XYZ file of C-alpha atoms in Angstrom:
388
model
C -196.105 -79.551 24.710
C -192.689 -79.106 24.691
C -190.460 -77.697 22.338
C -186.941 -77.064 20.684
C -185.933 -73.478 21.118
C -183.862 -72.639 18.391
C -180.358 -70.249 18.651
C -179.179 -69.234 15.871
C -175.633 -69.902 16.483
C -173.589 -71.092 13.489
C -174.100 -73.757 10.865
C -171.493 -76.225 12.878
C -174.001 -76.015 16.321
C -177.436 -76.302 13.640
C -175.289 -79.186 12.661
C -174.323 -80.517 15.755
C -177.893 -80.286 17.650
C -179.124 -82.084 14.324
C -176.857 -85.492 14.791
C -178.505 -85.441 18.107
C -181.882 -84.866 17.015
C -181.073 -88.148 14.685
C -180.701 -89.958 17.793
C -183.759 -88.821 19.026
C -185.849 -90.267 15.647
C -184.760 -93.540 16.437
C -186.221 -95.045 19.840
C -183.973 -98.309 20.415
C -180.787 -95.953 19.963
C -181.905 -93.462 22.719
C -179.149 -92.492 25.387
C -181.676 -92.089 27.828
C -179.354 -93.039 30.806
C -176.885 -90.220 29.710
C -174.560 -92.416 28.168
C -173.389 -90.252 24.970
C -170.936 -88.761 26.525
C -168.591 -92.382 26.409
C -170.303 -93.884 23.815
C -168.880 -90.514 21.007
C -165.791 -90.181 22.449
C -165.025 -93.435 22.099
C -166.595 -93.898 19.028
C -164.411 -90.870 17.733
C -161.101 -92.742 19.172
C -161.311 -95.731 16.816
C -163.577 -93.768 14.000
C -162.633 -89.797 13.625
C -164.247 -88.524 11.335
C -167.931 -90.694 10.829
C -171.111 -89.797 12.482
C -174.119 -92.527 12.582
C -175.974 -90.709 9.578
C -172.962 -90.935 7.411
C -174.070 -93.761 4.290
C -170.652 -94.025 1.988
C -167.675 -92.799 1.259
C -167.490 -91.118 -1.938
C -169.570 -88.694 0.058
C -166.290 -87.196 1.298
C -165.859 -86.137 -2.533
C -169.268 -85.307 -3.922
C -169.271 -82.521 -1.182
C -166.070 -80.960 -1.656
C -166.717 -80.896 -5.450
C -170.505 -79.359 -4.908
C -168.861 -76.923 -2.801
C -165.764 -76.337 -5.092
C -168.238 -75.219 -8.352
C -170.810 -73.406 -6.217
C -167.685 -71.587 -4.521
C -166.557 -70.175 -7.953
C -169.490 -68.779 -8.966
C -169.497 -65.652 -9.970
C -172.863 -64.473 -8.384
C -173.806 -63.580 -4.553
C -173.801 -65.392 -1.922
C -176.842 -66.592 -2.034
C -177.160 -67.639 -5.363
C -173.961 -69.597 -4.418
C -176.217 -71.408 -1.845
C -178.553 -71.727 -4.411
C -176.395 -73.321 -6.780
C -175.193 -75.933 -3.965
C -178.459 -77.055 -3.288
C -179.609 -77.363 -6.287
C -176.270 -79.612 -7.066
C -176.922 -82.164 -4.339
C -180.339 -82.295 -5.436
C -178.992 -83.321 -8.943
C -177.088 -85.786 -7.306
C -179.979 -87.842 -6.006
C -181.063 -88.028 -9.558
C -177.266 -88.687 -11.175
C -176.632 -91.844 -8.312
C -179.919 -93.249 -9.473
C -179.074 -92.773 -13.995
C -176.161 -94.983 -12.281
C -177.905 -97.533 -10.824
C -177.161 -96.715 -6.795
C -179.588 -98.316 -4.747
C -177.550 -98.207 -1.653
C -176.773 -95.192 0.417
C -178.329 -93.140 -1.723
C -178.901 -89.502 0.624
C -181.693 -88.483 -0.155
C -183.334 -91.130 -2.799
C -187.057 -91.220 -1.553
C -187.402 -87.661 -0.391
C -186.363 -86.325 -2.956
C -186.234 -82.587 -3.930
C -188.048 -82.146 -0.081
C -184.560 -83.175 1.410
C -184.114 -80.860 4.523
C -180.764 -83.512 5.833
C -178.835 -82.523 2.429
C -175.225 -84.279 2.325
C -173.377 -80.823 3.064
C -174.635 -81.479 6.314
C -174.133 -84.823 6.843
C -170.459 -84.707 5.917
C -169.547 -81.638 7.043
C -167.910 -82.515 10.374
C -165.707 -85.414 9.026
C -164.290 -83.395 6.277
C -162.780 -81.241 8.523
C -161.474 -83.610 10.939
C -159.805 -85.910 7.585
C -158.065 -82.772 6.628
C -160.118 -82.486 3.251
C -161.917 -78.816 4.077
C -159.496 -76.512 4.928
C -161.990 -73.822 5.915
C -163.135 -73.409 8.841
C -166.342 -72.226 9.117
C -170.014 -73.465 8.159
C -171.373 -74.031 4.615
C -173.048 -70.592 4.856
C -169.672 -68.718 5.413
C -167.719 -70.919 2.556
C -170.335 -69.683 0.045
C -170.517 -65.453 1.671
C -165.774 -66.078 0.663
C -164.673 -64.461 -2.980
C -165.276 -66.708 -5.313
C -161.341 -66.970 -6.385
C -160.906 -68.182 -3.070
C -162.494 -71.859 -3.152
C -159.947 -73.910 -4.251
C -157.444 -72.702 -1.668
C -160.106 -73.948 0.935
C -159.392 -77.589 0.442
C -156.726 -79.859 0.460
C -154.238 -80.473 -2.014
C -154.651 -83.241 -4.240
C -158.168 -83.375 -3.638
C -159.662 -86.010 -7.024
C -160.708 -83.667 -9.664
C -164.215 -84.842 -10.243
C -165.394 -86.543 -13.051
C -165.855 -84.634 -16.180
C -168.844 -82.888 -16.944
C -169.825 -84.540 -13.232
C -173.706 -82.413 -12.971
C -173.336 -80.781 -15.432
C -176.778 -82.073 -16.743
C -180.218 -83.400 -15.392
C -179.137 -86.673 -16.937
C -175.937 -86.810 -15.316
C -175.496 -90.999 -14.330
C -172.741 -91.314 -11.328
C -171.276 -93.469 -9.207
C -170.716 -94.189 -5.571
C -167.690 -96.821 -6.220
C -164.423 -95.040 -5.374
C -161.470 -95.218 -8.195
C -158.484 -95.706 -7.660
C -157.192 -92.364 -6.911
C -159.698 -91.403 -4.687
C -159.363 -94.143 -2.162
C -155.693 -93.118 -2.111
C -156.607 -89.682 -1.221
C -158.884 -90.748 1.589
C -155.990 -93.472 3.169
C -153.851 -90.657 2.950
C -155.703 -87.740 4.685
C -157.135 -90.463 7.258
C -153.023 -91.438 7.609
C -152.055 -87.632 8.144
C -154.947 -86.252 10.085
C -155.763 -89.961 12.958
C -152.878 -92.149 12.021
C -153.552 -93.951 15.348
C -157.195 -94.143 15.308
C -158.255 -97.911 13.960
C -160.262 -96.162 11.043
C -156.525 -95.734 9.716
C -155.595 -99.159 10.892
C -158.358 -100.396 8.415
C -157.795 -98.448 5.544
C -154.820 -99.401 4.896
C -156.136 -103.179 4.784
C -156.621 -105.170 1.509
C -159.679 -106.712 2.765
C -162.619 -105.773 4.894
C -163.903 -109.077 7.112
C -167.756 -108.702 8.660
C -168.260 -108.480 12.194
C -171.464 -107.133 13.663
C -169.500 -105.838 16.384
C -165.965 -104.280 16.017
C -164.360 -106.208 18.883
C -165.737 -109.723 17.104
C -163.275 -108.546 13.414
C -161.124 -111.427 13.175
C -157.317 -109.820 13.054
C -158.236 -107.683 16.127
C -154.826 -109.762 17.549
C -152.487 -108.109 14.987
C -153.725 -104.730 15.632
C -151.321 -102.066 18.121
C -151.648 -102.637 21.941
C -153.437 -98.824 22.062
C -155.418 -99.919 19.421
C -156.376 -103.080 20.960
C -157.101 -101.697 24.033
C -159.413 -98.758 22.898
C -161.547 -101.803 21.713
C -161.632 -103.563 24.852
C -162.978 -100.150 26.500
C -165.671 -100.033 24.169
C -166.488 -103.850 24.340
C -166.208 -103.320 27.951
C -168.773 -100.456 28.461
C -171.420 -101.689 25.889
C -171.596 -105.297 27.173
C -171.995 -103.520 30.753
C -174.283 -100.763 30.377
C -176.850 -102.593 28.167
C -177.918 -104.930 30.870
C -178.841 -101.080 31.679
C -180.205 -99.940 29.159
C -182.654 -103.703 29.350
C -183.344 -103.200 32.860
C -184.778 -99.365 32.133
C -187.099 -100.680 29.690
C -188.245 -103.278 31.959
C -189.146 -100.719 34.665
C -191.045 -98.879 32.172
C -192.891 -101.657 30.677
C -193.982 -102.782 34.344
C -194.680 -99.492 35.387
C -197.097 -98.781 31.963
C -198.348 -102.534 33.033
C -199.699 -101.422 36.403
C -201.709 -98.754 34.915
C -203.161 -100.968 32.818
C -204.057 -103.157 35.740
C -204.638 -106.420 35.932
C -204.584 -108.804 32.143
C -202.459 -109.511 30.230
C -202.216 -105.783 27.781
C -198.917 -105.109 25.602
C -197.416 -103.917 28.479
C -197.527 -107.068 30.607
C -196.115 -108.758 27.196
C -193.700 -106.321 27.383
C -192.486 -106.156 30.440
C -192.172 -110.304 30.691
C -189.997 -110.164 26.840
C -187.615 -108.070 28.899
C -187.205 -109.701 31.615
C -186.477 -112.391 28.981
C -183.798 -109.969 27.613
C -181.746 -109.047 30.602
C -181.789 -113.460 31.935
C -180.165 -114.081 28.708
C -177.654 -110.400 29.256
C -176.910 -111.818 32.889
C -176.155 -115.485 31.619
C -174.141 -114.653 28.158
C -171.955 -111.246 29.711
C -168.803 -112.830 30.780
C -169.129 -110.574 34.011
C -165.526 -111.373 34.927
C -164.714 -109.156 31.962
C -165.554 -106.146 34.784
C -163.492 -107.382 38.245
C -160.499 -105.880 36.842
C -161.512 -103.105 34.352
C -159.219 -100.384 34.658
C -162.688 -97.655 35.009
C -160.362 -94.624 35.486
C -158.236 -94.858 32.378
C -161.315 -95.302 30.434
C -162.014 -91.493 31.701
C -158.103 -90.965 31.188
C -159.018 -92.243 27.430
C -161.245 -90.109 26.945
C -159.722 -86.784 28.091
C -158.185 -87.262 23.905
C -161.465 -86.691 22.810
C -163.878 -83.057 22.762
C -166.465 -85.399 24.949
C -165.881 -84.153 28.800
C -167.672 -87.430 30.767
C -168.934 -85.600 34.037
C -168.501 -87.272 37.406
C -172.626 -87.862 37.850
C -171.419 -90.103 34.678
C -168.708 -91.707 36.538
C -170.378 -92.637 39.267
C -173.052 -93.952 37.573
C -171.530 -96.136 35.533
C -168.975 -97.785 38.491
C -171.445 -98.313 40.579
C -173.802 -99.981 38.085
C -170.584 -102.332 37.652
C -170.734 -102.890 41.314
C -174.053 -103.763 41.172
C -173.572 -105.963 38.372
C -171.232 -108.021 39.947
C -172.765 -107.637 43.298
C -175.936 -109.643 42.348
C -174.500 -111.713 39.592
C -176.386 -110.068 36.875
C -180.198 -110.501 38.394
C -180.607 -106.865 38.275
C -183.882 -107.041 37.842
C -184.237 -108.468 41.959
C -181.906 -106.305 43.354
C -182.786 -103.262 45.002
C -180.288 -101.144 44.718
C -179.095 -101.909 40.903
C -183.614 -100.387 40.324
C -182.302 -97.505 42.455
C -179.456 -96.521 40.786
C -180.926 -97.302 36.967
C -185.002 -95.164 38.356
C -182.704 -92.035 40.188
C -181.011 -91.678 36.946
C -183.140 -91.463 34.340
C -184.943 -88.242 36.764
C -181.948 -87.021 37.155
C -181.432 -86.614 33.655
C -185.062 -85.813 33.065
C -186.244 -83.597 35.741
C -190.371 -82.925 35.864
C -190.499 -85.302 33.098
C -188.997 -88.348 34.009
C -191.431 -91.574 32.599
C -190.592 -92.817 36.215
C -192.556 -89.240 37.813
C -194.420 -88.287 34.627
C -198.083 -90.523 33.698
C -198.166 -88.103 30.697
C -194.253 -88.931 29.567
C -194.834 -92.608 30.021
C -198.118 -92.692 28.096
C -196.028 -91.552 25.304
C -193.501 -94.108 25.559
C -193.060 -96.271 22.275
C -192.440 -99.004 24.837
C -187.884 -98.963 23.371
C -184.974 -96.864 24.221
C -181.362 -97.917 24.282
C -181.959 -101.245 23.449
C -179.613 -101.602 20.774
C -175.716 -102.338 22.625
C -173.885 -99.787 21.607
C -171.028 -100.130 18.676
C -169.679 -97.319 18.257
C -170.911 -96.704 14.584
C -169.184 -99.807 13.164
C -172.140 -100.907 11.526
C -173.504 -99.908 9.082
C -171.440 -97.073 9.256
C -167.811 -97.434 9.428
C -168.011 -101.135 7.875
C -169.200 -99.958 4.476
C -166.743 -97.249 4.556
C -164.515 -99.956 4.791
C -165.453 -101.937 1.734
C -166.156 -98.974 -0.270
C -162.368 -98.578 0.529
C -161.546 -102.562 -0.284
C -163.881 -102.411 -3.620
C -161.744 -100.593 -5.508
């Protein structure tokens, strides 16, 4: 039996841990090969202040409004915490009364909600300079009630009249022009050179599955185009490693089942087909002159450290992909590289050496190509900005 030992440092640590645990709740986005540092570095460069669990942009205003109300309460810190939670829960019904159906945090859980909007947006509020207070939500509510207004960015729009004042108050997720302008100003001030800021200034938000498919990509500043180029190549290249990982595990599970046509035999065939399609559709020439040293240098501008073992794994994987012309499923070097990487990361819990761990595997780990929070999170935020 495995468990997570909880050390109660501060809210920032807890928020960060919860975001990591969210990724483990979704099998197809799990980081089984230790690529998260590169993925998150590029995500933060392109779309600062965002996270995979955000839903709608107006929560960047809901949370400050609620915490200003709670922070100004003259009771105890415990009373202010209770008030903040009750307002966040009330927001769920208020949005439903306002006719909102998409992106309402807690729409199903209601009063049982554990992941509050403030939990989801607190870090991003600081990145965008909306929250000036440096500490956790609990520390904020322990501060003197009269200080709460100074702990937020100047120019923060006022909440709608009677905001959450009663149980039958209706609230919308649509931004006003003033609110959209405030968020654009925050992006421009705090992250002037990011793609998120550049796109937020535009009058339209074209739809595309991946950010490198954006129709206006060639008009972006060269530095941004280079970041997106790194993101595209990394996603395409490492998607093959993820597919090979799933194929190898499926084959091992099928061998444990013995002869026949079990679900694991079927999954092995499915992953084999997907890997062949990846090799056929991925333009391998993209990786020949790709400057990985520049990728490592680019990541230094973030808080994410890319270790030497991760760099070597990515560099060696590229070499095997090019040498085998994408036929990695039949390349002993590529197979060994993926297996040894997972064994090093998981140790005794590796699915390549632990039959129990393999038996608990759902059959899909990290199978979704990396999209760096673009869809649906950032694409949805941009729609909220342009639909004003």
